[in-house]
Amino acid sequence: EYEALNRAPRIYAADGQRTSLGVRSELGVLPQGKFTRSFQKDNYRSINLYTNYLLDLGERHHFTFLAGYQEEDSHTSFLESSVTGLYSLDNPNAGIGSGDKVPVDQRYGWATRGFFGRINYNYDGRYLVELNGRYDGSSRFAPAHRWGFFPSFSLGWNIHREHFMRALSPTLSNLKLRASYGLLGNQAGAALYTFASSMSLSRGLGSYIFQDGRHPYTVAPRVIDPNTTWEKVSSLNLGLDFGLWQNALTGTFEIFQRDTRDMLGPGLPLPDLFGAAAPETNNAELRNRGWELSLNYHGRIGKDIDYSLGAQGSDATAVVT
């Protein structure tokens, strides 16, 4: 029995300031200069907690059970203050100046939670079974679409351990047939707040000039799809591993198919009069299909020289719909 807790918090902070003697504005160049001071703090925390249990029933039946919990949190805060019309360039201060004073305050973050489990079964070193399951949640999606269950399984058969293969044991040192199928979730390509119709603020005074000068402004909220959820990646794999002459020659041949469903992509085009871009939705699919072959040979010349030779080949196609 084994238990482990892995907690890895990281905190980064950066403080910077800059001063310019001449600043261009809508009225020309401000000779009094501009002073900007900014501070950014990044806080990342990761927790991994798991335990496993070994169970042997007799000499041939072997089980391994594993269960765990995973958590990630990332938060960023950014503060910036700038001022023009400095009274002193020798000791500038963001709170003292005769010109515009512009503060900037930004905060954003994301989090994931996950529960996972695995069961391994080994019968006499010949038949292998593995079952996996994950239940993951992401803050990038709305509460109703935040969680997903992603199972997988694999089967293995060590053919060279069978009694009917003993006659080939001097030559055949390894022969294993395996198959696997699994479903995984992907949320890396999703925006931080896919379900929230938020308005962004201009950084500083912005780029637009009004009758009385420049002012901070907000941008109209973007169109959202509240049903955005995980991309789902299913993988099917068939493989054969072999070894000859005490594994002097080894090789692997695999065929695979990987299907990605509910990929995030641009939504249906909207009329120009709508005034906004179409939101991203889970509306695309991707299929990868192919094979891989690898061969390796390990040899020795005399007592002191070892060498190895290897070759690989593969072919794959990808189709997006």
PDB file of C-alpha atoms in Angstrom:
ATOM      1  CA  GLU A   1       0.000   0.000   0.000  1.00  0.00           C
ATOM      2  CA  TYR A   2       1.308   3.415  -0.923  1.00  0.00           C
ATOM      3  CA  GLU A   3       0.040   6.946  -0.482  1.00  0.00           C
ATOM      4  CA  ALA A   4       1.477  10.145  -1.895  1.00  0.00           C
ATOM      5  CA  LEU A   5       0.692  13.842  -1.688  1.00  0.00           C
ATOM      6  CA  ASN A   6       2.314  16.182  -4.151  1.00  0.00           C
ATOM      7  CA  ARG A   7       1.646  19.872  -3.674  1.00  0.00           C
ATOM      8  CA  ALA A   8       3.576  22.318  -5.809  1.00  0.00           C
ATOM      9  CA  PRO A   9       2.621  25.977  -5.289  1.00  0.00           C
ATOM     10  CA  ARG A  10       4.422  28.617  -7.321  1.00  0.00           C
ATOM     11  CA  ILE A  11       4.144  32.372  -6.844  1.00  0.00           C
ATOM     12  CA  TYR A  12       5.789  34.858  -9.171  1.00  0.00           C
ATOM     13  CA  ALA A  13       5.787  38.618  -8.690  1.00  0.00           C
ATOM     14  CA  ALA A  14       7.254  41.303 -10.926  1.00  0.00           C
ATOM     15  CA  ASP A  15       7.532  45.014 -10.203  1.00  0.00           C
ATOM     16  CA  GLY A  16       8.643  47.452 -12.876  1.00  0.00           C
ATOM     17  CA  GLN A  17       8.664  51.128 -13.688  1.00  0.00           C
ATOM     18  CA  ARG A  18       9.546  53.243 -16.708  1.00  0.00           C
ATOM     19  CA  THR A  19       9.881  56.946 -17.430  1.00  0.00           C
ATOM     20  CA  SER A  20       9.833  58.716 -20.797  1.00  0.00           C
ATOM     21  CA  LEU A  21      10.794  62.354 -21.324  1.00  0.00           C
ATOM     22  CA  GLY A  22       8.568  62.949 -24.342  1.00  0.00           C
ATOM     23  CA  VAL A  23       5.120  61.448 -24.759  1.00  0.00           C
ATOM     24  CA  ARG A  24       2.972  61.812 -27.862  1.00  0.00           C
ATOM     25  CA  SER A  25      -0.685  62.553 -27.303  1.00  0.00           C
ATOM     26  CA  GLU A  26      -3.570  63.812 -29.404  1.00  0.00           C
ATOM     27  CA  LEU A  27      -2.334  67.373 -28.753  1.00  0.00           C
ATOM     28  CA  GLY A  28       1.306  66.788 -29.644  1.00  0.00           C
ATOM     29  CA  VAL A  29       4.318  65.964 -27.473  1.00  0.00           C
ATOM     30  CA  LEU A  30       4.224  66.378 -23.699  1.00  0.00           C
ATOM     31  CA  PRO A  31       7.691  67.560 -22.671  1.00  0.00           C
ATOM     32  CA  GLN A  32       6.936  67.002 -18.977  1.00  0.00           C
ATOM     33  CA  GLY A  33       7.237  63.259 -19.518  1.00  0.00           C
ATOM     34  CA  LYS A  34       5.234  60.248 -18.424  1.00  0.00           C
ATOM     35  CA  PHE A  35       5.768  57.821 -15.569  1.00  0.00           C
ATOM     36  CA  THR A  36       4.319  54.306 -15.419  1.00  0.00           C
ATOM     37  CA  ARG A  37       4.563  51.778 -12.639  1.00  0.00           C
ATOM     38  CA  SER A  38       3.209  48.240 -12.879  1.00  0.00           C
ATOM     39  CA  PHE A  39       3.002  45.168 -10.686  1.00  0.00           C
ATOM     40  CA  GLN A  40       2.013  41.632 -11.723  1.00  0.00           C
ATOM     41  CA  LYS A  41       1.563  38.579  -9.533  1.00  0.00           C
ATOM     42  CA  ASP A  42       1.080  35.019 -10.828  1.00  0.00           C
ATOM     43  CA  ASN A  43      -0.043  32.369  -8.365  1.00  0.00           C
ATOM     44  CA  TYR A  44      -0.144  28.705  -9.444  1.00  0.00           C
ATOM     45  CA  ARG A  45      -0.995  25.759  -7.191  1.00  0.00           C
ATOM     46  CA  SER A  46      -1.043  22.062  -8.024  1.00  0.00           C
ATOM     47  CA  ILE A  47      -2.124  19.208  -5.755  1.00  0.00           C
ATOM     48  CA  ASN A  48      -1.847  15.504  -6.602  1.00  0.00           C
ATOM     49  CA  LEU A  49      -3.024  12.965  -4.040  1.00  0.00           C
ATOM     50  CA  TYR A  50      -3.229   9.250  -4.765  1.00  0.00           C
ATOM     51  CA  THR A  51      -3.064   5.841  -3.125  1.00  0.00           C
ATOM     52  CA  ASN A  52      -2.770   2.299  -4.434  1.00  0.00           C
ATOM     53  CA  TYR A  53      -3.346  -1.195  -3.101  1.00  0.00           C
ATOM     54  CA  LEU A  54      -1.852  -4.513  -4.218  1.00  0.00           C
ATOM     55  CA  LEU A  55      -3.844  -7.742  -3.938  1.00  0.00           C
ATOM     56  CA  ASP A  56      -2.597 -11.234  -4.790  1.00  0.00           C
ATOM     57  CA  LEU A  57      -4.993 -14.188  -4.893  1.00  0.00           C
ATOM     58  CA  GLY A  58      -2.883 -17.281  -5.053  1.00  0.00           C
ATOM     59  CA  GLU A  59       0.127 -17.426  -7.334  1.00  0.00           C
ATOM     60  CA  ARG A  60      -1.561 -16.408 -10.586  1.00  0.00           C
ATOM     61  CA  HIS A  61      -4.111 -13.678  -9.891  1.00  0.00           C
ATOM     62  CA  HIS A  62      -2.649 -10.225  -9.214  1.00  0.00           C
ATOM     63  CA  PHE A  63      -4.614  -6.987  -8.786  1.00  0.00           C
ATOM     64  CA  THR A  64      -3.526  -3.367  -8.409  1.00  0.00           C
ATOM     65  CA  PHE A  65      -6.007  -0.654  -7.392  1.00  0.00           C
ATOM     66  CA  LEU A  66      -5.277   3.073  -7.606  1.00  0.00           C
ATOM     67  CA  ALA A  67      -7.406   6.112  -6.752  1.00  0.00           C
ATOM     68  CA  GLY A  68      -6.502   9.761  -6.649  1.00  0.00           C
ATOM     69  CA  TYR A  69      -7.417  13.428  -6.757  1.00  0.00           C
ATOM     70  CA  GLN A  70      -5.851  16.226  -8.803  1.00  0.00           C
ATOM     71  CA  GLU A  71      -6.281  19.983  -8.556  1.00  0.00           C
ATOM     72  CA  GLU A  72      -4.851  22.999 -10.357  1.00  0.00           C
ATOM     73  CA  ASP A  73      -5.428  26.687  -9.672  1.00  0.00           C
ATOM     74  CA  SER A  74      -3.918  29.642 -11.500  1.00  0.00           C
ATOM     75  CA  HIS A  75      -4.620  33.291 -10.715  1.00  0.00           C
ATOM     76  CA  THR A  76      -3.034  36.432 -12.149  1.00  0.00           C
ATOM     77  CA  SER A  77      -3.420  40.010 -10.939  1.00  0.00           C
ATOM     78  CA  PHE A  78      -2.011  43.057 -12.716  1.00  0.00           C
ATOM     79  CA  LEU A  79      -1.918  46.655 -11.499  1.00  0.00           C
ATOM     80  CA  GLU A  80      -0.596  49.619 -13.443  1.00  0.00           C
ATOM     81  CA  SER A  81      -0.725  53.337 -12.870  1.00  0.00           C
ATOM     82  CA  SER A  82       0.561  56.046 -15.189  1.00  0.00           C
ATOM     83  CA  VAL A  83       0.683  59.834 -15.005  1.00  0.00           C
ATOM     84  CA  THR A  84       1.779  62.617 -17.364  1.00  0.00           C
ATOM     85  CA  GLY A  85       2.967  66.121 -16.597  1.00  0.00           C
ATOM     86  CA  LEU A  86       5.618  65.093 -14.078  1.00  0.00           C
ATOM     87  CA  TYR A  87       6.802  67.658 -11.563  1.00  0.00           C
ATOM     88  CA  SER A  88      10.158  65.928 -11.209  1.00  0.00           C
ATOM     89  CA  LEU A  89      11.986  63.517 -13.483  1.00  0.00           C
ATOM     90  CA  ASP A  90      14.564  62.764 -10.793  1.00  0.00           C
ATOM     91  CA  ASN A  91      12.055  61.240  -8.385  1.00  0.00           C
ATOM     92  CA  PRO A  92       8.876  60.421 -10.342  1.00  0.00           C
ATOM     93  CA  ASN A  93       5.737  59.308  -8.548  1.00  0.00           C
ATOM     94  CA  ALA A  94       2.646  57.752 -10.124  1.00  0.00           C
ATOM     95  CA  GLY A  95       0.418  59.778  -7.813  1.00  0.00           C
ATOM     96  CA  ILE A  96       1.923  63.192  -8.562  1.00  0.00           C
ATOM     97  CA  GLY A  97       1.532  64.907 -11.923  1.00  0.00           C
ATOM     98  CA  SER A  98      -0.403  67.653 -13.649  1.00  0.00           C
ATOM     99  CA  GLY A  99      -1.651  65.520 -16.533  1.00  0.00           C
ATOM    100  CA  ASP A 100      -3.785  62.439 -16.979  1.00  0.00           C
ATOM    101  CA  LYS A 101      -3.722  59.747 -14.309  1.00  0.00           C
ATOM    102  CA  VAL A 102      -4.725  56.328 -15.661  1.00  0.00           C
ATOM    103  CA  PRO A 103      -5.034  53.215 -13.440  1.00  0.00           C
ATOM    104  CA  VAL A 104      -5.290  49.679 -14.827  1.00  0.00           C
ATOM    105  CA  ASP A 105      -6.525  46.733 -12.738  1.00  0.00           C
ATOM    106  CA  GLN A 106      -6.789  43.244 -14.276  1.00  0.00           C
ATOM    107  CA  ARG A 107      -7.526  39.897 -12.622  1.00  0.00           C
ATOM    108  CA  TYR A 108      -8.177  36.519 -14.205  1.00  0.00           C
ATOM    109  CA  GLY A 109      -7.660  32.833 -13.515  1.00  0.00           C
ATOM    110  CA  TRP A 110      -8.675  29.252 -14.157  1.00  0.00           C
ATOM    111  CA  ALA A 111      -8.978  26.014 -12.201  1.00  0.00           C
ATOM    112  CA  THR A 112      -9.383  22.284 -12.802  1.00  0.00           C
ATOM    113  CA  ARG A 113     -10.438  19.433 -10.520  1.00  0.00           C
ATOM    114  CA  GLY A 114     -10.222  15.738 -11.228  1.00  0.00           C
ATOM    115  CA  PHE A 115     -10.867  12.348  -9.649  1.00  0.00           C
ATOM    116  CA  PHE A 116      -9.239   9.291 -11.191  1.00  0.00           C
ATOM    117  CA  GLY A 117      -8.999   5.560 -10.644  1.00  0.00           C
ATOM    118  CA  ARG A 118      -7.323   2.534 -12.177  1.00  0.00           C
ATOM    119  CA  ILE A 119      -7.606  -1.256 -11.849  1.00  0.00           C
ATOM    120  CA  ASN A 120      -4.926  -3.615 -13.180  1.00  0.00           C
ATOM    121  CA  TYR A 121      -5.347  -7.380 -13.435  1.00  0.00           C
ATOM    122  CA  ASN A 122      -2.529  -9.790 -14.276  1.00  0.00           C
ATOM    123  CA  TYR A 123      -3.167 -13.482 -14.707  1.00  0.00           C
ATOM    124  CA  ASP A 124       0.039 -15.499 -14.502  1.00  0.00           C
ATOM    125  CA  GLY A 125       1.940 -12.905 -16.526  1.00  0.00           C
ATOM    126  CA  ARG A 126      -0.001 -13.942 -19.643  1.00  0.00           C
ATOM    127  CA  TYR A 127      -3.263 -12.007 -19.676  1.00  0.00           C
ATOM    128  CA  LEU A 128      -3.325  -8.328 -18.757  1.00  0.00           C
ATOM    129  CA  VAL A 129      -6.322  -6.047 -18.234  1.00  0.00           C
ATOM    130  CA  GLU A 130      -6.332  -2.357 -17.281  1.00  0.00           C
ATOM    131  CA  LEU A 131      -9.395  -0.182 -16.584  1.00  0.00           C
ATOM    132  CA  ASN A 132      -9.161   3.596 -16.111  1.00  0.00           C
ATOM    133  CA  GLY A 133     -11.637   6.326 -15.345  1.00  0.00           C
ATOM    134  CA  ARG A 134     -11.395  10.103 -14.870  1.00  0.00           C
ATOM    135  CA  TYR A 135     -14.023  12.592 -13.752  1.00  0.00           C
ATOM    136  CA  ASP A 136     -12.712  16.070 -14.586  1.00  0.00           C
ATOM    137  CA  GLY A 137     -14.080  19.572 -14.208  1.00  0.00           C
ATOM    138  CA  SER A 138     -12.884  22.879 -15.658  1.00  0.00           C
ATOM    139  CA  SER A 139     -13.737  26.456 -14.725  1.00  0.00           C
ATOM    140  CA  ARG A 140     -13.612  27.417 -18.416  1.00  0.00           C
ATOM    141  CA  PHE A 141     -17.128  26.047 -18.977  1.00  0.00           C
ATOM    142  CA  ALA A 142     -20.553  26.836 -17.555  1.00  0.00           C
ATOM    143  CA  PRO A 143     -21.548  24.846 -14.434  1.00  0.00           C
ATOM    144  CA  ALA A 144     -23.994  22.666 -16.387  1.00  0.00           C
ATOM    145  CA  HIS A 145     -21.261  21.620 -18.861  1.00  0.00           C
ATOM    146  CA  ARG A 146     -18.212  21.757 -16.607  1.00  0.00           C
ATOM    147  CA  TRP A 147     -17.748  18.076 -15.724  1.00  0.00           C
ATOM    148  CA  GLY A 148     -17.061  15.052 -17.896  1.00  0.00           C
ATOM    149  CA  PHE A 149     -16.336  11.350 -17.380  1.00  0.00           C
ATOM    150  CA  PHE A 150     -13.555   9.858 -19.504  1.00  0.00           C
ATOM    151  CA  PRO A 151     -13.006   6.058 -19.350  1.00  0.00           C
ATOM    152  CA  SER A 152     -10.395   3.857 -21.023  1.00  0.00           C
ATOM    153  CA  PHE A 153      -9.297   0.220 -21.044  1.00  0.00           C
ATOM    154  CA  SER A 154      -6.494  -1.912 -22.450  1.00  0.00           C
ATOM    155  CA  LEU A 155      -5.928  -5.643 -22.995  1.00  0.00           C
ATOM    156  CA  GLY A 156      -2.642  -7.496 -23.353  1.00  0.00           C
ATOM    157  CA  TRP A 157      -1.683 -11.072 -24.186  1.00  0.00           C
ATOM    158  CA  ASN A 158       1.868 -12.308 -23.652  1.00  0.00           C
ATOM    159  CA  ILE A 159       1.734 -15.051 -26.253  1.00  0.00           C
ATOM    160  CA  HIS A 160       5.321 -16.162 -25.720  1.00  0.00           C
ATOM    161  CA  ARG A 161       4.415 -17.271 -22.168  1.00  0.00           C
ATOM    162  CA  GLU A 162       1.876 -19.814 -23.400  1.00  0.00           C
ATOM    163  CA  HIS A 163       2.730 -23.493 -23.117  1.00  0.00           C
ATOM    164  CA  PHE A 164       2.306 -24.091 -26.837  1.00  0.00           C
ATOM    165  CA  MET A 165       5.070 -21.533 -27.539  1.00  0.00           C
ATOM    166  CA  ARG A 166       7.771 -23.270 -25.503  1.00  0.00           C
ATOM    167  CA  ALA A 167       9.218 -24.960 -28.563  1.00  0.00           C
ATOM    168  CA  LEU A 168      10.078 -21.514 -29.965  1.00  0.00           C
ATOM    169  CA  SER A 169      11.528 -20.104 -26.752  1.00  0.00           C
ATOM    170  CA  PRO A 170      15.197 -20.356 -27.854  1.00  0.00           C
ATOM    171  CA  THR A 171      14.404 -18.020 -30.753  1.00  0.00           C
ATOM    172  CA  LEU A 172      11.283 -16.109 -29.694  1.00  0.00           C
ATOM    173  CA  SER A 173      11.926 -14.169 -26.492  1.00  0.00           C
ATOM    174  CA  ASN A 174       8.923 -11.836 -26.604  1.00  0.00           C
ATOM    175  CA  LEU A 175       5.578 -11.782 -28.408  1.00  0.00           C
ATOM    176  CA  LYS A 176       2.800  -9.587 -27.070  1.00  0.00           C
ATOM    177  CA  LEU A 177      -0.522  -8.613 -28.603  1.00  0.00           C
ATOM    178  CA  ARG A 178      -2.297  -5.568 -27.159  1.00  0.00           C
ATOM    179  CA  ALA A 179      -5.370  -3.452 -27.771  1.00  0.00           C
ATOM    180  CA  SER A 180      -6.663  -0.309 -26.119  1.00  0.00           C
ATOM    181  CA  TYR A 181      -9.494   2.181 -26.318  1.00  0.00           C
ATOM    182  CA  GLY A 182      -9.791   5.401 -24.371  1.00  0.00           C
ATOM    183  CA  LEU A 183     -11.664   8.671 -24.116  1.00  0.00           C
ATOM    184  CA  LEU A 184      -9.954  11.849 -22.922  1.00  0.00           C
ATOM    185  CA  GLY A 185     -11.136  15.423 -22.484  1.00  0.00           C
ATOM    186  CA  ASN A 186      -9.357  18.517 -23.770  1.00  0.00           C
ATOM    187  CA  GLN A 187     -10.039  22.044 -22.530  1.00  0.00           C
ATOM    188  CA  ALA A 188      -6.714  23.722 -23.332  1.00  0.00           C
ATOM    189  CA  GLY A 189      -8.051  25.519 -26.415  1.00  0.00           C
ATOM    190  CA  ALA A 190     -11.054  27.059 -24.667  1.00  0.00           C
ATOM    191  CA  ALA A 191     -11.085  30.670 -23.535  1.00  0.00           C
ATOM    192  CA  LEU A 192     -11.018  31.384 -19.806  1.00  0.00           C
ATOM    193  CA  TYR A 193     -14.685  32.410 -19.662  1.00  0.00           C
ATOM    194  CA  THR A 194     -16.500  30.814 -22.598  1.00  0.00           C
ATOM    195  CA  PHE A 195     -19.870  31.100 -20.838  1.00  0.00           C
ATOM    196  CA  ALA A 196     -19.636  34.727 -19.632  1.00  0.00           C
ATOM    197  CA  SER A 197     -20.608  37.711 -21.768  1.00  0.00           C
ATOM    198  CA  SER A 198     -17.948  40.051 -20.426  1.00  0.00           C
ATOM    199  CA  MET A 199     -16.924  43.566 -21.448  1.00  0.00           C
ATOM    200  CA  SER A 200     -13.248  44.440 -21.771  1.00  0.00           C
ATOM    201  CA  LEU A 201     -11.799  47.774 -20.676  1.00  0.00           C
ATOM    202  CA  SER A 202      -9.284  49.767 -22.655  1.00  0.00           C
ATOM    203  CA  ARG A 203      -5.796  49.729 -21.235  1.00  0.00           C
ATOM    204  CA  GLY A 204      -4.970  53.318 -20.468  1.00  0.00           C
ATOM    205  CA  LEU A 205      -6.721  56.099 -22.348  1.00  0.00           C
ATOM    206  CA  GLY A 206      -7.342  53.991 -25.407  1.00  0.00           C
ATOM    207  CA  SER A 207      -6.964  54.885 -29.067  1.00  0.00           C
ATOM    208  CA  TYR A 208     -10.024  57.070 -29.722  1.00  0.00           C
ATOM    209  CA  ILE A 209     -10.039  60.872 -29.497  1.00  0.00           C
ATOM    210  CA  PHE A 210     -13.208  62.613 -28.377  1.00  0.00           C
ATOM    211  CA  GLN A 211     -13.997  66.339 -28.331  1.00  0.00           C
ATOM    212  CA  ASP A 212     -12.472  66.774 -24.891  1.00  0.00           C
ATOM    213  CA  GLY A 213      -9.565  64.358 -25.368  1.00  0.00           C
ATOM    214  CA  ARG A 214      -8.991  60.660 -24.785  1.00  0.00           C
ATOM    215  CA  HIS A 215     -10.856  58.609 -22.217  1.00  0.00           C
ATOM    216  CA  PRO A 216     -10.938  55.005 -21.022  1.00  0.00           C
ATOM    217  CA  TYR A 217     -13.748  53.041 -22.635  1.00  0.00           C
ATOM    218  CA  THR A 218     -15.389  49.624 -22.630  1.00  0.00           C
ATOM    219  CA  VAL A 219     -15.922  47.286 -25.570  1.00  0.00           C
ATOM    220  CA  ALA A 220     -19.363  45.827 -26.239  1.00  0.00           C
ATOM    221  CA  PRO A 221     -19.743  42.292 -24.832  1.00  0.00           C
ATOM    222  CA  ARG A 222     -18.943  39.475 -27.217  1.00  0.00           C
ATOM    223  CA  VAL A 223     -21.464  36.861 -28.268  1.00  0.00           C
ATOM    224  CA  ILE A 224     -21.120  33.591 -26.371  1.00  0.00           C
ATOM    225  CA  ASP A 225     -22.294  30.000 -26.604  1.00  0.00           C
ATOM    226  CA  PRO A 226     -23.294  28.962 -23.058  1.00  0.00           C
ATOM    227  CA  ASN A 227     -23.263  25.285 -24.063  1.00  0.00           C
ATOM    228  CA  THR A 228     -19.518  25.114 -24.769  1.00  0.00           C
ATOM    229  CA  THR A 229     -17.959  22.027 -23.185  1.00  0.00           C
ATOM    230  CA  TRP A 230     -15.004  19.622 -23.344  1.00  0.00           C
ATOM    231  CA  GLU A 231     -13.465  18.425 -26.583  1.00  0.00           C
ATOM    232  CA  LYS A 232     -13.576  14.611 -26.529  1.00  0.00           C
ATOM    233  CA  VAL A 233     -10.692  12.567 -27.951  1.00  0.00           C
ATOM    234  CA  SER A 234     -11.255   8.822 -28.452  1.00  0.00           C
ATOM    235  CA  SER A 235      -8.279   6.611 -29.339  1.00  0.00           C
ATOM    236  CA  LEU A 236      -8.285   3.044 -30.665  1.00  0.00           C
ATOM    237  CA  ASN A 237      -4.938   1.237 -30.844  1.00  0.00           C
ATOM    238  CA  LEU A 238      -3.866  -2.277 -31.875  1.00  0.00           C
ATOM    239  CA  GLY A 239      -0.251  -3.294 -31.421  1.00  0.00           C
ATOM    240  CA  LEU A 240       2.175  -6.193 -31.639  1.00  0.00           C
ATOM    241  CA  ASP A 241       5.518  -6.306 -29.799  1.00  0.00           C
ATOM    242  CA  PHE A 242       8.118  -8.977 -30.546  1.00  0.00           C
ATOM    243  CA  GLY A 243      11.670  -9.895 -29.641  1.00  0.00           C
ATOM    244  CA  LEU A 244      14.033 -12.477 -31.139  1.00  0.00           C
ATOM    245  CA  TRP A 245      17.277 -14.083 -29.937  1.00  0.00           C
ATOM    246  CA  GLN A 246      17.129 -12.854 -26.345  1.00  0.00           C
ATOM    247  CA  ASN A 247      15.716  -9.535 -27.532  1.00  0.00           C
ATOM    248  CA  ALA A 248      18.684  -8.804 -29.751  1.00  0.00           C
ATOM    249  CA  LEU A 249      16.113  -7.882 -32.397  1.00  0.00           C
ATOM    250  CA  THR A 250      12.987  -6.103 -31.147  1.00  0.00           C
ATOM    251  CA  GLY A 251      10.126  -4.479 -32.956  1.00  0.00           C
ATOM    252  CA  THR A 252       6.717  -2.896 -32.592  1.00  0.00           C
ATOM    253  CA  PHE A 253       3.889  -2.555 -35.085  1.00  0.00           C
ATOM    254  CA  GLU A 254       0.824  -0.438 -34.328  1.00  0.00           C
ATOM    255  CA  ILE A 255      -2.278   0.740 -36.110  1.00  0.00           C
ATOM    256  CA  PHE A 256      -4.317   3.546 -34.607  1.00  0.00           C
ATOM    257  CA  GLN A 257      -7.340   5.738 -35.058  1.00  0.00           C
ATOM    258  CA  ARG A 258      -7.922   8.926 -33.100  1.00  0.00           C
ATOM    259  CA  ASP A 259     -11.227  10.790 -33.319  1.00  0.00           C
ATOM    260  CA  THR A 260     -11.719  14.247 -31.835  1.00  0.00           C
ATOM    261  CA  ARG A 261     -15.341  15.277 -31.394  1.00  0.00           C
ATOM    262  CA  ASP A 262     -16.864  18.559 -30.238  1.00  0.00           C
ATOM    263  CA  MET A 263     -13.796  20.510 -31.320  1.00  0.00           C
ATOM    264  CA  LEU A 264     -13.997  24.229 -30.669  1.00  0.00           C
ATOM    265  CA  GLY A 265     -14.295  26.178 -33.896  1.00  0.00           C
ATOM    266  CA  PRO A 266     -15.913  29.284 -35.392  1.00  0.00           C
ATOM    267  CA  GLY A 267     -19.676  29.263 -35.310  1.00  0.00           C
ATOM    268  CA  LEU A 268     -21.988  29.721 -38.262  1.00  0.00           C
ATOM    269  CA  PRO A 269     -21.440  33.036 -40.103  1.00  0.00           C
ATOM    270  CA  LEU A 270     -23.680  35.869 -38.970  1.00  0.00           C
ATOM    271  CA  PRO A 271     -24.969  38.767 -41.102  1.00  0.00           C
ATOM    272  CA  ASP A 272     -22.678  41.806 -41.190  1.00  0.00           C
ATOM    273  CA  LEU A 273     -25.497  43.900 -39.739  1.00  0.00           C
ATOM    274  CA  PHE A 274     -25.310  41.805 -36.567  1.00  0.00           C
ATOM    275  CA  GLY A 275     -22.218  43.754 -35.558  1.00  0.00           C
ATOM    276  CA  ALA A 276     -20.271  40.962 -33.851  1.00  0.00           C
ATOM    277  CA  ALA A 277     -18.328  37.834 -34.697  1.00  0.00           C
ATOM    278  CA  ALA A 278     -19.856  34.396 -34.288  1.00  0.00           C
ATOM    279  CA  PRO A 279     -18.873  32.685 -31.016  1.00  0.00           C
ATOM    280  CA  GLU A 280     -16.807  29.519 -30.845  1.00  0.00           C
ATOM    281  CA  THR A 281     -18.880  26.362 -30.547  1.00  0.00           C
ATOM    282  CA  ASN A 282     -18.309  22.596 -30.330  1.00  0.00           C
ATOM    283  CA  ASN A 283     -18.975  22.029 -34.012  1.00  0.00           C
ATOM    284  CA  ALA A 284     -15.922  20.343 -35.590  1.00  0.00           C
ATOM    285  CA  GLU A 285     -14.503  16.819 -35.803  1.00  0.00           C
ATOM    286  CA  LEU A 286     -11.031  15.489 -36.588  1.00  0.00           C
ATOM    287  CA  ARG A 287      -9.984  11.942 -37.477  1.00  0.00           C
ATOM    288  CA  ASN A 288      -6.368  10.730 -37.491  1.00  0.00           C
ATOM    289  CA  ARG A 289      -5.666   7.238 -38.792  1.00  0.00           C
ATOM    290  CA  GLY A 290      -2.392   5.472 -39.545  1.00  0.00           C
ATOM    291  CA  TRP A 291       0.265   2.939 -38.624  1.00  0.00           C
ATOM    292  CA  GLU A 292       3.765   2.878 -37.114  1.00  0.00           C
ATOM    293  CA  LEU A 293       6.596   0.337 -37.348  1.00  0.00           C
ATOM    294  CA  SER A 294       9.889   0.351 -35.452  1.00  0.00           C
ATOM    295  CA  LEU A 295      12.781  -2.156 -35.494  1.00  0.00           C
ATOM    296  CA  ASN A 296      15.870  -2.189 -33.277  1.00  0.00           C
ATOM    297  CA  TYR A 297      18.897  -4.478 -33.232  1.00  0.00           C
ATOM    298  CA  HIS A 298      21.444  -4.636 -30.409  1.00  0.00           C
ATOM    299  CA  GLY A 299      24.769  -6.375 -30.976  1.00  0.00           C
ATOM    300  CA  ARG A 300      28.307  -6.653 -29.686  1.00  0.00           C
ATOM    301  CA  ILE A 301      31.693  -6.793 -31.387  1.00  0.00           C
ATOM    302  CA  GLY A 302      34.213  -8.541 -29.186  1.00  0.00           C
ATOM    303  CA  LYS A 303      33.999  -7.809 -25.468  1.00  0.00           C
ATOM    304  CA  ASP A 304      34.164  -4.038 -25.436  1.00  0.00           C
ATOM    305  CA  ILE A 305      32.068  -2.685 -28.306  1.00  0.00           C
ATOM    306  CA  ASP A 306      28.269  -2.544 -28.194  1.00  0.00           C
ATOM    307  CA  TYR A 307      26.193  -1.152 -31.019  1.00  0.00           C
ATOM    308  CA  SER A 308      22.567  -0.723 -31.965  1.00  0.00           C
ATOM    309  CA  LEU A 309      20.708  -0.127 -35.205  1.00  0.00           C
ATOM    310  CA  GLY A 310      17.178   1.166 -35.554  1.00  0.00           C
ATOM    311  CA  ALA A 311      14.637   1.915 -38.241  1.00  0.00           C
ATOM    312  CA  GLN A 312      11.187   3.485 -38.109  1.00  0.00           C
ATOM    313  CA  GLY A 313       8.353   3.970 -40.545  1.00  0.00           C
ATOM    314  CA  SER A 314       4.896   5.475 -40.267  1.00  0.00           C
ATOM    315  CA  ASP A 315       2.011   6.825 -42.281  1.00  0.00           C
ATOM    316  CA  ALA A 316      -1.028   8.795 -41.163  1.00  0.00           C
ATOM    317  CA  THR A 317      -3.904  10.818 -42.562  1.00  0.00           C
ATOM    318  CA  ALA A 318      -5.997  13.535 -40.936  1.00  0.00           C
ATOM    319  CA  VAL A 319      -9.467  14.681 -41.976  1.00  0.00           C
ATOM    320  CA  VAL A 320     -11.341  17.649 -40.467  1.00  0.00           C
ATOM    321  CA  THR A 321     -15.123  17.838 -40.829  1.00  0.00           C
TER     322      THR A 321
END
